[in-house]
mmCIF file of C-alpha atoms (C1' of nucleotides) in Angstrom:
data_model
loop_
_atom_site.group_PDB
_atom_site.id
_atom_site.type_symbol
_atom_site.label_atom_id
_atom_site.label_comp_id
_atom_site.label_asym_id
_atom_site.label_seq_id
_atom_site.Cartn_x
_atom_site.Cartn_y
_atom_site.Cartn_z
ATOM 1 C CA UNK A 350 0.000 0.000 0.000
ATOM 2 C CA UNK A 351 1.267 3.047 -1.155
ATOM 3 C CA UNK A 352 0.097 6.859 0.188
ATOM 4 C CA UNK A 353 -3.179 8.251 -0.115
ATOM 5 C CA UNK A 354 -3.676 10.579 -3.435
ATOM 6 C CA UNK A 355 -4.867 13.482 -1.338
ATOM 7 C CA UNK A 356 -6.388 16.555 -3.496
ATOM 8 C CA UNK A 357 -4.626 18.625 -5.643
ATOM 9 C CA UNK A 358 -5.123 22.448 -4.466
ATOM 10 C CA UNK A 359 -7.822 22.824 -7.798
ATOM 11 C CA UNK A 360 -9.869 19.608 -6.851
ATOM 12 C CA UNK A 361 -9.719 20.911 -3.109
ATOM 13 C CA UNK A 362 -10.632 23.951 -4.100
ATOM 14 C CA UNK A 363 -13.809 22.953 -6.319
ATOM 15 C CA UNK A 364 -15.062 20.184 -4.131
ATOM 16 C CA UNK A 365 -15.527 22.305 -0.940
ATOM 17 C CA UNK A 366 -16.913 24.518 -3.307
ATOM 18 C CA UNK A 367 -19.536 22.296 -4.679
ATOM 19 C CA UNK A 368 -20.182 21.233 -0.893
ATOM 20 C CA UNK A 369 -20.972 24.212 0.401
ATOM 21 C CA UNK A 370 -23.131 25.504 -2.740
ATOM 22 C CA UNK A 371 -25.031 21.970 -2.236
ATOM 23 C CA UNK A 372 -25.457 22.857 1.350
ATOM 24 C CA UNK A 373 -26.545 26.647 1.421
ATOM 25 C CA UNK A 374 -28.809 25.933 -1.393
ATOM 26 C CA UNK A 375 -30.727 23.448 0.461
ATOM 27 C CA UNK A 376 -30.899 25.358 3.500
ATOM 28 C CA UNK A 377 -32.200 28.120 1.599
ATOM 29 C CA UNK A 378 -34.866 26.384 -0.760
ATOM 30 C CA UNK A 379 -35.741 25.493 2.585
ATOM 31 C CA UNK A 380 -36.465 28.604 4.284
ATOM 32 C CA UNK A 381 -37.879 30.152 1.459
ATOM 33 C CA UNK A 382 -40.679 27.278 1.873
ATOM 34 C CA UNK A 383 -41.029 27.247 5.382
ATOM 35 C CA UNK A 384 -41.541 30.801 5.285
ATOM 36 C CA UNK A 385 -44.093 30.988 2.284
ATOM 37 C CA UNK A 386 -45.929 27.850 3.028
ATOM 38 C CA UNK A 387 -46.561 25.287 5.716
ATOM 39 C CA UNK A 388 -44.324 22.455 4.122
ATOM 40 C CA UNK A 389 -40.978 21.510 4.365
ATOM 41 C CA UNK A 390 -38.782 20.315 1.232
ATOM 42 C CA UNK A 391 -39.799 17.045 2.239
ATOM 43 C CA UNK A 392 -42.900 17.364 2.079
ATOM 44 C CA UNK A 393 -42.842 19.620 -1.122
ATOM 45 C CA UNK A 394 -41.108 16.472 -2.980
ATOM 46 C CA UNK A 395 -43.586 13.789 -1.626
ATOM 47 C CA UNK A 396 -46.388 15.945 -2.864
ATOM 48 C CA UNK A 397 -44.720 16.842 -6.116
ATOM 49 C CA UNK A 398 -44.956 13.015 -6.410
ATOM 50 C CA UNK A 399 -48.677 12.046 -5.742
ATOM 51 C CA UNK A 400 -49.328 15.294 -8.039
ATOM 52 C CA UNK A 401 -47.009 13.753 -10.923
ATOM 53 C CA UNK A 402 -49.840 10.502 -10.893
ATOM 54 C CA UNK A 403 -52.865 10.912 -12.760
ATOM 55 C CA UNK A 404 -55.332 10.233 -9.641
ATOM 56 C CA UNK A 405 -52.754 11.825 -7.001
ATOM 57 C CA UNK A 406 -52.122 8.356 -5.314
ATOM 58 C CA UNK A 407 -49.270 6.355 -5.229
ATOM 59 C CA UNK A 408 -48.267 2.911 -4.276
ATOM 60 C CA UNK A 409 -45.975 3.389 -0.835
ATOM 61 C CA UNK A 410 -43.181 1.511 -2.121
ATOM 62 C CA UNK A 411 -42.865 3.339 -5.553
ATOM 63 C CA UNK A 412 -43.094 6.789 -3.595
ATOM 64 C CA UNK A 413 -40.308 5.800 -1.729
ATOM 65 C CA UNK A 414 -37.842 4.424 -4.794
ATOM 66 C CA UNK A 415 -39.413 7.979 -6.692
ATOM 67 C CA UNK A 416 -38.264 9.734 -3.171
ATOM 68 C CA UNK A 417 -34.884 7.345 -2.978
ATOM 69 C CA UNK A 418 -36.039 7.624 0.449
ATOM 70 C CA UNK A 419 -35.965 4.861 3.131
ATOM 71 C CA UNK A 420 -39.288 2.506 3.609
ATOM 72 C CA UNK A 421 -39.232 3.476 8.043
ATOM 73 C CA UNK A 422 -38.362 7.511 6.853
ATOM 74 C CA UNK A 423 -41.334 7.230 4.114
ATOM 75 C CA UNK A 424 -43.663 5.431 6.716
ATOM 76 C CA UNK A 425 -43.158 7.622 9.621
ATOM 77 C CA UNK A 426 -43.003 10.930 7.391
ATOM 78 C CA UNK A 427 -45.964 9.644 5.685
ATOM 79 C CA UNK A 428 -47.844 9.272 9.239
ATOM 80 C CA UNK A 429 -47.095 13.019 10.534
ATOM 81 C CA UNK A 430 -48.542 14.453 6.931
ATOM 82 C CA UNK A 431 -51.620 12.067 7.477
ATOM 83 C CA UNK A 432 -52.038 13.889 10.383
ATOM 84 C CA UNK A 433 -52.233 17.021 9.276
ATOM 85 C CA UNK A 434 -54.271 16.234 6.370
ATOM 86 C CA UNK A 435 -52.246 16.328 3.630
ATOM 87 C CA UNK A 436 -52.318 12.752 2.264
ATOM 88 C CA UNK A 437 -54.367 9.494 2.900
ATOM 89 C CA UNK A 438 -53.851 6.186 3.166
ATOM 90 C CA UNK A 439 -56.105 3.449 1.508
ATOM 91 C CA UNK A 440 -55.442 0.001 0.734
ATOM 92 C CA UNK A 441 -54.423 -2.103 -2.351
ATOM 93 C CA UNK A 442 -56.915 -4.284 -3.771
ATOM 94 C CA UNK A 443 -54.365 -6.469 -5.580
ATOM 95 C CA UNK A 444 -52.090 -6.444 -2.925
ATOM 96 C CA UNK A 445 -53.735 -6.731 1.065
ATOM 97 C CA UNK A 446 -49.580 -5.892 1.945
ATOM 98 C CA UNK A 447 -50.012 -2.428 0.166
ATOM 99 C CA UNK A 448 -51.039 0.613 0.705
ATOM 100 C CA UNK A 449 -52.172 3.580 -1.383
ATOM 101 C CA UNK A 450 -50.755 6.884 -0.882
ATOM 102 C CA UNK A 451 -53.338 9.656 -1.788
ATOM 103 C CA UNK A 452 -53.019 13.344 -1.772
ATOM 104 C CA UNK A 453 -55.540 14.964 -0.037
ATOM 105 C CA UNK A 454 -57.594 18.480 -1.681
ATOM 106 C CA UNK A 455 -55.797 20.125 1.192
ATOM 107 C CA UNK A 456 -52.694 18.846 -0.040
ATOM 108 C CA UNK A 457 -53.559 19.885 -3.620
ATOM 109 C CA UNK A 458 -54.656 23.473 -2.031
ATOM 110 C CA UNK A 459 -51.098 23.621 -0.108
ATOM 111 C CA UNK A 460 -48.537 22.682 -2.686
ATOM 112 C CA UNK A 461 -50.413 24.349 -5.319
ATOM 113 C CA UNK A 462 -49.847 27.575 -2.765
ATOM 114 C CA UNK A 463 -45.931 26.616 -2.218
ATOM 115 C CA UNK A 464 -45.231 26.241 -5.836
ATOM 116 C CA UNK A 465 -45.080 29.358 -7.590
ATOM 117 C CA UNK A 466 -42.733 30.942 -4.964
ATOM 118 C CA UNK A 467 -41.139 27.898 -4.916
ATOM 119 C CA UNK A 468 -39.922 27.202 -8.867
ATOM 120 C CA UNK A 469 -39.350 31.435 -9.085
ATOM 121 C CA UNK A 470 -36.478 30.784 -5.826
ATOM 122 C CA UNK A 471 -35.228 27.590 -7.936
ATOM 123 C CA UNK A 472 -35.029 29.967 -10.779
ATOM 124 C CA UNK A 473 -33.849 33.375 -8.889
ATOM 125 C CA UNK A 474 -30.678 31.271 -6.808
ATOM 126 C CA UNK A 475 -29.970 28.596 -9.717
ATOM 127 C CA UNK A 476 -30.807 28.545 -13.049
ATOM 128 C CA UNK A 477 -31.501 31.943 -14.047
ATOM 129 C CA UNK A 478 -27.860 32.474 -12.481
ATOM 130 C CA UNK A 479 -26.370 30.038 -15.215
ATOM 131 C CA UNK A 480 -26.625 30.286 -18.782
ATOM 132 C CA UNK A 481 -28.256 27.213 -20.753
ATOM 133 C CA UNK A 482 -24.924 26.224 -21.533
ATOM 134 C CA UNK A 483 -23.581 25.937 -17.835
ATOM 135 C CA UNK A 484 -27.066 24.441 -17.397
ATOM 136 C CA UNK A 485 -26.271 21.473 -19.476
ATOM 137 C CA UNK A 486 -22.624 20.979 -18.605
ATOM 138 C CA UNK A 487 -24.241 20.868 -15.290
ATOM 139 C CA UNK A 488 -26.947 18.281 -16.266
ATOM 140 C CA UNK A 489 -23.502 16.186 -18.273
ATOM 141 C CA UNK A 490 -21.793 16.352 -15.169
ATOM 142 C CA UNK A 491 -24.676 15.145 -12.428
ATOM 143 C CA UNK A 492 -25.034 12.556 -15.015
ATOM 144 C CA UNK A 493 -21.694 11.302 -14.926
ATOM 145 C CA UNK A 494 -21.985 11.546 -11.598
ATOM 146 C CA UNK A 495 -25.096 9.759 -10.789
ATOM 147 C CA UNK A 496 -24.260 7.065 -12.865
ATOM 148 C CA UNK A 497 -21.374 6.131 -10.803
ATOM 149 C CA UNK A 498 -23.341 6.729 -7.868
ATOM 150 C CA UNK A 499 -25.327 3.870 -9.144
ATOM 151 C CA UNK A 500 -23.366 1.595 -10.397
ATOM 152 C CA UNK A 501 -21.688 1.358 -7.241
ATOM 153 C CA UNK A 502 -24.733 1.004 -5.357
ATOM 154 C CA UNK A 503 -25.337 -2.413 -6.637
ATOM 155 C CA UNK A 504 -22.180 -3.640 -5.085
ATOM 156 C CA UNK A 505 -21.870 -5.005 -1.691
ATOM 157 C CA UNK A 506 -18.157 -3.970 -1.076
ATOM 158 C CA UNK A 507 -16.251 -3.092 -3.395
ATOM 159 C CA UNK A 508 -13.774 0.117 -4.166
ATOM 160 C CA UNK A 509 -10.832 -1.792 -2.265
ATOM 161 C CA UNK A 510 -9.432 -2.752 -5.209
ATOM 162 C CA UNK A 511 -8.512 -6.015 -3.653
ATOM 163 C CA UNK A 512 -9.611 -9.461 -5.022
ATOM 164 C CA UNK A 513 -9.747 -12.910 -3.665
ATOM 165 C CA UNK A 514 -8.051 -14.816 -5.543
ATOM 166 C CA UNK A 515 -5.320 -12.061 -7.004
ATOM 167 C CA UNK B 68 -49.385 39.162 -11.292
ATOM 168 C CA UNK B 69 -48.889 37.215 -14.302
ATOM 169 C CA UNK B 70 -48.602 33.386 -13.984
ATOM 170 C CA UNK B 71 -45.787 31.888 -12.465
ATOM 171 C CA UNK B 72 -42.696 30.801 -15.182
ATOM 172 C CA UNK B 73 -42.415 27.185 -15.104
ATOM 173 C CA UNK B 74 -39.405 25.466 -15.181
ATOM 174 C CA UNK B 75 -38.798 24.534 -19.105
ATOM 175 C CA UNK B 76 -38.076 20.728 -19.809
ATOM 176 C CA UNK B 77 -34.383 21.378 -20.329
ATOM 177 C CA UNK B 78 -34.256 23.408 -16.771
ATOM 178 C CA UNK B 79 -36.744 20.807 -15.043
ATOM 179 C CA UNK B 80 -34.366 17.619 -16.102
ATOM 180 C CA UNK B 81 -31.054 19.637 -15.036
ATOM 181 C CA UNK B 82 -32.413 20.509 -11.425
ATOM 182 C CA UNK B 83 -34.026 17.134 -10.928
ATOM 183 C CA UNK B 84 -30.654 15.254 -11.820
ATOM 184 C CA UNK B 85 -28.587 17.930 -9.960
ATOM 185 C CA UNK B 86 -30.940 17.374 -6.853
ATOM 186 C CA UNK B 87 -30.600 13.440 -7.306
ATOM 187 C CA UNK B 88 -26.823 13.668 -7.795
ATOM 188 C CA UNK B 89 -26.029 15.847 -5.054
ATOM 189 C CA UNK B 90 -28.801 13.777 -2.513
ATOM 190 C CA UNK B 91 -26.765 10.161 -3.647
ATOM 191 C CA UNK B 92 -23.715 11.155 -3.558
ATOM 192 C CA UNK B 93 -23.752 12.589 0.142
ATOM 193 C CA UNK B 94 -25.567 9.527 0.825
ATOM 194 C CA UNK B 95 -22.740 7.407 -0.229
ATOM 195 C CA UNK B 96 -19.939 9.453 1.128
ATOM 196 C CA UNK B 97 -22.019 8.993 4.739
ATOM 197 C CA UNK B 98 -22.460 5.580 4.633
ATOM 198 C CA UNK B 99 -18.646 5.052 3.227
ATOM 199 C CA UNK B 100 -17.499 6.462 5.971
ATOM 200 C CA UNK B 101 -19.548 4.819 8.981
ATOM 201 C CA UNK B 102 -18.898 1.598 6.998
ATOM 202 C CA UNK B 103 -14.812 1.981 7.266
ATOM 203 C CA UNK B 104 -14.970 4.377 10.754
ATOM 204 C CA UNK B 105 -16.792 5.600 13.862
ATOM 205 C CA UNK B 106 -17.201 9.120 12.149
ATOM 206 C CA UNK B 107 -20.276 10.568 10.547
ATOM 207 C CA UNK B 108 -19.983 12.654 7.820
ATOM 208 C CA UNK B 109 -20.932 15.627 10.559
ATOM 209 C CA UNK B 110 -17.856 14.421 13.020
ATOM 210 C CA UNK B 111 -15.730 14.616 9.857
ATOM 211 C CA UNK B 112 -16.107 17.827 8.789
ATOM 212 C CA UNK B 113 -15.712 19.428 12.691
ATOM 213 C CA UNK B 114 -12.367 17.100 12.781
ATOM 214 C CA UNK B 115 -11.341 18.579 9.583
ATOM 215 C CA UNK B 116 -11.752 22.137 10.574
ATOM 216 C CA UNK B 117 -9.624 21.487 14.153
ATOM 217 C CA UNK B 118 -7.034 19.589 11.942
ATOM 218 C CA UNK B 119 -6.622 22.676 9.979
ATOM 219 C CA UNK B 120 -5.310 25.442 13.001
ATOM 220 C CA UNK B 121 -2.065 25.098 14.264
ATOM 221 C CA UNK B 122 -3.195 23.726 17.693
ATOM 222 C CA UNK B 123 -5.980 21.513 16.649
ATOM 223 C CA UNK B 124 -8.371 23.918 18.971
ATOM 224 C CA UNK B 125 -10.650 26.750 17.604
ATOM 225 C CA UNK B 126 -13.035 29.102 18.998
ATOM 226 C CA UNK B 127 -16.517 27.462 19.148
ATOM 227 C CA UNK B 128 -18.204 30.883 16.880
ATOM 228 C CA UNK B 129 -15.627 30.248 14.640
ATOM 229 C CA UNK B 130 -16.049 26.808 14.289
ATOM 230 C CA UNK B 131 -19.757 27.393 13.934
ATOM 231 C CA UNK B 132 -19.462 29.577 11.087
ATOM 232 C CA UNK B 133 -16.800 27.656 9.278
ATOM 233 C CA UNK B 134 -18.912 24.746 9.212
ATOM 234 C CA UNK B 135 -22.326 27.065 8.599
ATOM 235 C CA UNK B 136 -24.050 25.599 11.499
ATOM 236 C CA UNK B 137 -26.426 26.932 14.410
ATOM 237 C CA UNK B 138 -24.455 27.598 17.211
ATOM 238 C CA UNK B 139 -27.489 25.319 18.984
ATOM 239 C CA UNK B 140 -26.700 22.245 16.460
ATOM 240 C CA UNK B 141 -22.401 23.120 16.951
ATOM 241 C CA UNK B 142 -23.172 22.924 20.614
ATOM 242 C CA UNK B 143 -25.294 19.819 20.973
ATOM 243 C CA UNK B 144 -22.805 17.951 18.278
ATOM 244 C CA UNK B 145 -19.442 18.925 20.229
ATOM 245 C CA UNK B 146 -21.457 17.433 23.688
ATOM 246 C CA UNK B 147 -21.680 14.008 21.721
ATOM 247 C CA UNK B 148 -18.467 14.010 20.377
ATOM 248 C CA UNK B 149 -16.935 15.082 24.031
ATOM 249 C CA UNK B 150 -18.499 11.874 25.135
ATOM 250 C CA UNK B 151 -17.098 10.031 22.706
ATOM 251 C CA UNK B 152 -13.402 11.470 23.686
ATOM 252 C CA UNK B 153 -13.066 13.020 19.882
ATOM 253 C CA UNK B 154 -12.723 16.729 21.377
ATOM 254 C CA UNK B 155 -12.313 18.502 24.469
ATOM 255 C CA UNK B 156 -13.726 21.496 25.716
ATOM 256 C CA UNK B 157 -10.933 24.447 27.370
ATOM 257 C CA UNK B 158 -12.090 27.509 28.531
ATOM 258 C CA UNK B 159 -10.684 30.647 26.671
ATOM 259 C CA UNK B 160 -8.526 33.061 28.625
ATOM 260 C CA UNK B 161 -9.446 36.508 26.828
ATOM 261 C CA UNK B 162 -13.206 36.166 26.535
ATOM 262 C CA UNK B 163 -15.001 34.769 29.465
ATOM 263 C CA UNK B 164 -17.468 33.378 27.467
ATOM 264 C CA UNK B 165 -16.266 31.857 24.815
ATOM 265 C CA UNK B 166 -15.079 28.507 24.627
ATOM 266 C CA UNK B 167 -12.027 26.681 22.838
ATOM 267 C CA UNK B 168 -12.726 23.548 21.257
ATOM 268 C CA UNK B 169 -9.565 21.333 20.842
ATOM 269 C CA UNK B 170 -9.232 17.812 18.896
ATOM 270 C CA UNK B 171 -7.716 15.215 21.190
ATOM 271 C CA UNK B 172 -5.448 12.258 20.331
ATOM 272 C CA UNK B 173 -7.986 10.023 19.885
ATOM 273 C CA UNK B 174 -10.009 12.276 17.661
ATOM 274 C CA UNK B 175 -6.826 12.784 15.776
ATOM 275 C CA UNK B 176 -6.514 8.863 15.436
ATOM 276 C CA UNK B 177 -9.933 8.967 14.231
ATOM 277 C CA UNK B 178 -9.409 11.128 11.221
ATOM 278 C CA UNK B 179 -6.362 10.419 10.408
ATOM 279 C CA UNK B 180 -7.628 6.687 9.853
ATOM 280 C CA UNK B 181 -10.553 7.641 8.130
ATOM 281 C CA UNK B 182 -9.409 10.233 5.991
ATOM 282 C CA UNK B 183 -7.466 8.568 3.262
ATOM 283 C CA UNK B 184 -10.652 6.144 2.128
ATOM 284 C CA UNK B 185 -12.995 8.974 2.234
ATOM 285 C CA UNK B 186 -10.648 11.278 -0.133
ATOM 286 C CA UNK B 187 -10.593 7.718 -2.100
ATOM 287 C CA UNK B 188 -14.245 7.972 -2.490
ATOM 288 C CA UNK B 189 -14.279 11.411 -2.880
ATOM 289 C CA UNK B 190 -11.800 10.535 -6.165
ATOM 290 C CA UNK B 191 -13.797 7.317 -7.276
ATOM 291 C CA UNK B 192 -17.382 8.956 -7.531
ATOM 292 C CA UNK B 193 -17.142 12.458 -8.179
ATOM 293 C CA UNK B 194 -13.485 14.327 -8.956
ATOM 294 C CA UNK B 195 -12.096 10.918 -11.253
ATOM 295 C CA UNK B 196 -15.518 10.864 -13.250
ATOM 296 C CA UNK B 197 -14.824 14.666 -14.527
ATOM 297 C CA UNK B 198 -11.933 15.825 -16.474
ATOM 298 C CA UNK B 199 -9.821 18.578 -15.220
ATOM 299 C CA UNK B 200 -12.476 21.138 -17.653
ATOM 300 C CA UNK B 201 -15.691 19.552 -16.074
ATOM 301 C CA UNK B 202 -14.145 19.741 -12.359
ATOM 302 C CA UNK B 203 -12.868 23.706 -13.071
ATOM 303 C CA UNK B 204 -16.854 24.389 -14.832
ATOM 304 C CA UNK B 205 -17.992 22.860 -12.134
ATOM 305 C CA UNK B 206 -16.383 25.355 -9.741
ATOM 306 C CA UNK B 207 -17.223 28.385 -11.805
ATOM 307 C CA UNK B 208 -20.789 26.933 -11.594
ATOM 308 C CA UNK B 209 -20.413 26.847 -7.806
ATOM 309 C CA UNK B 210 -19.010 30.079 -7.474
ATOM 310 C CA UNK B 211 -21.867 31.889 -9.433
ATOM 311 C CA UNK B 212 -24.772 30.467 -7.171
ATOM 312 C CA UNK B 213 -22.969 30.748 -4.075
ATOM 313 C CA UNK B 214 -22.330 34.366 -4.679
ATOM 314 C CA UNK B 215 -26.158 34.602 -5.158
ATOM 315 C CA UNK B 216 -27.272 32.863 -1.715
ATOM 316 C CA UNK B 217 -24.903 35.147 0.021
ATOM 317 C CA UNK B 218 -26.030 38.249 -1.124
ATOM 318 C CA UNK B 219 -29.573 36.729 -0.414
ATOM 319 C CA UNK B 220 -28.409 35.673 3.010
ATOM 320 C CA UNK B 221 -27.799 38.985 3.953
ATOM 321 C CA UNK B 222 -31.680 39.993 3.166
ATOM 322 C CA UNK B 223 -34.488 39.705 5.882
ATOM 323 C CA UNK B 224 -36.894 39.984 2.984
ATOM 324 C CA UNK B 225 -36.170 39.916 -0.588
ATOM 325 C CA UNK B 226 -37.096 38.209 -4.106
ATOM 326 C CA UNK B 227 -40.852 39.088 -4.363
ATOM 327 C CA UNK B 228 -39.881 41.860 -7.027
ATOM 328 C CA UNK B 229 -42.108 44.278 -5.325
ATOM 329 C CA UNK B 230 -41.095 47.911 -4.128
ATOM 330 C CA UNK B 231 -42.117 50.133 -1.884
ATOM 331 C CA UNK B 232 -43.146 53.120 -3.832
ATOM 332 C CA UNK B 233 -42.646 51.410 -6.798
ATOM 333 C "C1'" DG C 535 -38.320 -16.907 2.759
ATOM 334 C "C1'" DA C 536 -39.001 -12.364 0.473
ATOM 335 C "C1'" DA C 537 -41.825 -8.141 -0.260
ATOM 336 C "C1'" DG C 538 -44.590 -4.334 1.545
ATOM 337 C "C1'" DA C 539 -45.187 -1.791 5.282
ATOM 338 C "C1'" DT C 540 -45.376 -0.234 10.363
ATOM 339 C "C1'" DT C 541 -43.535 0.519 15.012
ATOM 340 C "C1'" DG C 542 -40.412 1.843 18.896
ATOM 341 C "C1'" DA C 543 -35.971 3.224 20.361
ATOM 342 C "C1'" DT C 544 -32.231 6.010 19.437
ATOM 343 C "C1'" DC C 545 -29.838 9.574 17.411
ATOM 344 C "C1'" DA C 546 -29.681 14.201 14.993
ATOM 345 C "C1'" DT C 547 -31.473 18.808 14.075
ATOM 346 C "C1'" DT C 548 -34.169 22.812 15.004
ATOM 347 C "C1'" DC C 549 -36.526 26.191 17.859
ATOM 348 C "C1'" DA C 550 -37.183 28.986 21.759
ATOM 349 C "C1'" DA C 551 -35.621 30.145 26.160
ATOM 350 C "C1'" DT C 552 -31.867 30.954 29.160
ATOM 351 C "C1'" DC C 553 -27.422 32.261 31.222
ATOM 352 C "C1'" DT C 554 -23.108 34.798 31.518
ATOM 353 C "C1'" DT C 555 -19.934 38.135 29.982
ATOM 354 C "C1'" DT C 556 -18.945 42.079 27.219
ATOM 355 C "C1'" DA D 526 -28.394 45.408 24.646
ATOM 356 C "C1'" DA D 527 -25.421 42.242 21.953
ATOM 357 C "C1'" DA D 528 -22.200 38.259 21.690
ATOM 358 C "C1'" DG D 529 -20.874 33.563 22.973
ATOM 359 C "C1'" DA D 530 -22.590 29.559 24.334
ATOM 360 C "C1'" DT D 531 -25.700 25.933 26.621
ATOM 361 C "C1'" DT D 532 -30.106 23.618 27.601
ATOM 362 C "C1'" DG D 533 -34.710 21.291 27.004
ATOM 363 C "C1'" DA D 534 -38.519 20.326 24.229
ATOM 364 C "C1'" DA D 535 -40.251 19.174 19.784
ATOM 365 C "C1'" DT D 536 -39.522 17.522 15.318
ATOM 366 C "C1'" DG D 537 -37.121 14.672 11.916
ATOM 367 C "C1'" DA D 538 -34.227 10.677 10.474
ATOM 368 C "C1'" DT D 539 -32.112 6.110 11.107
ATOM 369 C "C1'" DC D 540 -31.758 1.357 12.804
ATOM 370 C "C1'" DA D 541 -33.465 -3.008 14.225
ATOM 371 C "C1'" DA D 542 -37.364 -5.655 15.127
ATOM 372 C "C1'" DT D 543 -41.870 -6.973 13.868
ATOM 373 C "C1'" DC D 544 -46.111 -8.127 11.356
ATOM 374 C "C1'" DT D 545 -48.775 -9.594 7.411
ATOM 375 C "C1'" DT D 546 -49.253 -11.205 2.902
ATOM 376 C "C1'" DC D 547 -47.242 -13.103 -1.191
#
DNA sequence: GAAGATTGATCATTCAATCTTT
DNA sequence: AAAGATTGAATGATCAATCTTC
């Protein structure tokens, strides 16, 4: 085993930029939503979900691979906005494990209130900041990225670069 | 008020993939490192920031700001990892109130053991997928929008695009 | 046994209130 | 009053265990 490659000064440079952009953005989409609405980004992207369906209801399991969320997260998130009317649970016919997810019309009511500001703070912090140019290289390079990201997912362990076997 | 500006198809795929990239990949750095050490992505970055003064200790503001925490989250964090022997608390001599938080041995072990895999991992899924161009656009990228939330930052109230007096 | 989902315990983060020193 | 920091309560997220149905 030879040394670690640590970071050259350029990759240092542009990773701890890209971790604090990723950060601060976050924290500011939200803000913006807590302060305009009464969801949180979690709750925007659960509902952008059921919305995306043509009778606002979802099968639990597929909202949480659409989500890339966690089955216990999903089910106990799911619970708190059930309790403040947002969505509703009914169950499969095809299925008796399954469960429906269903947005409620107070759900409708409340993202279709959050949204507007929302997409114009998307646009005023991110993309209207970047030409369509930088918006593609962008796209190319999350892309790249992702795929790797997945990829490696499959794996159990792996990225040692050790073998059994040599 | 006119409608609301969507997001076009090109901007709506570029934010969604961004948004999945950047959610994956600090997934996989997190669970990377509690797989090969104690340290959550969290402890990391607070043993990163000792690591960099001269002494290993830092002024708990400070500390609070480099990472872009609440003081409240800083506070409650550095109590766990105090129990965990990864930092010590020292009272600081010219301000009464303030407090000096200093890395200890152990803490030192535990970053100094985790750090090389993590930088690995760093390489493998994000800084060796781009070339040198793509890491460097990526920066300029991050620059732009950062510049944007910290101008915004400074704002109690801002973005609606309506004036007093207008 | 595996898939779909829920629950309870634990840990992490946020929010509001507090305390001390400047 | 403002700055530096801590605390406790409430909310959110993760982990392991469980339960039912396939």
């Amino acid at each position: 085993m030879t040394g670690t490659q640590w970071l050259t000064d350029d990759e240092q440079r542009a990773w701890r930029t890209y971790v604090a952009m990723s950060t601060e953005l976050t924290a500011a989409l939200g803000r913006q939503l807590a302060a305009d609405s009464a969801l949180s980004l979690a709750d925007f992207e659960v509902l952008v979900n059921l919305t995306d369906q043509p009778n606002g209801r979802m099968r639990a399991f597929a909202l949480a691979k659409a989500l890339d969320w966690e089955k216990s997260r999903l089910s106990h998130h799911l619970g708190r906005m059930r309790r403040r009317g947002l969505v509703n649970r009914t169950e499969c016919p095809v299925d008796a494990r399954g469960s429906f997810i269903e947005i409620t019309a107070e759900g409708r009511r409340a993202i279709e209130h959050a949204a507007p500001k929302h997409v114009e703070t998307v646009r005023e912090l991110f993309l209207d900041r970047l030409g369509s140019e930088q918006v593609a290289a962008l796209e190319r390079i999350c892309l790249t990225v992702l795929d790797r990201l997945r990829i490696r997912a499959g794996d159990d362990r792996c990225g040692t670069g050790m073998t059994p076997f040599g």
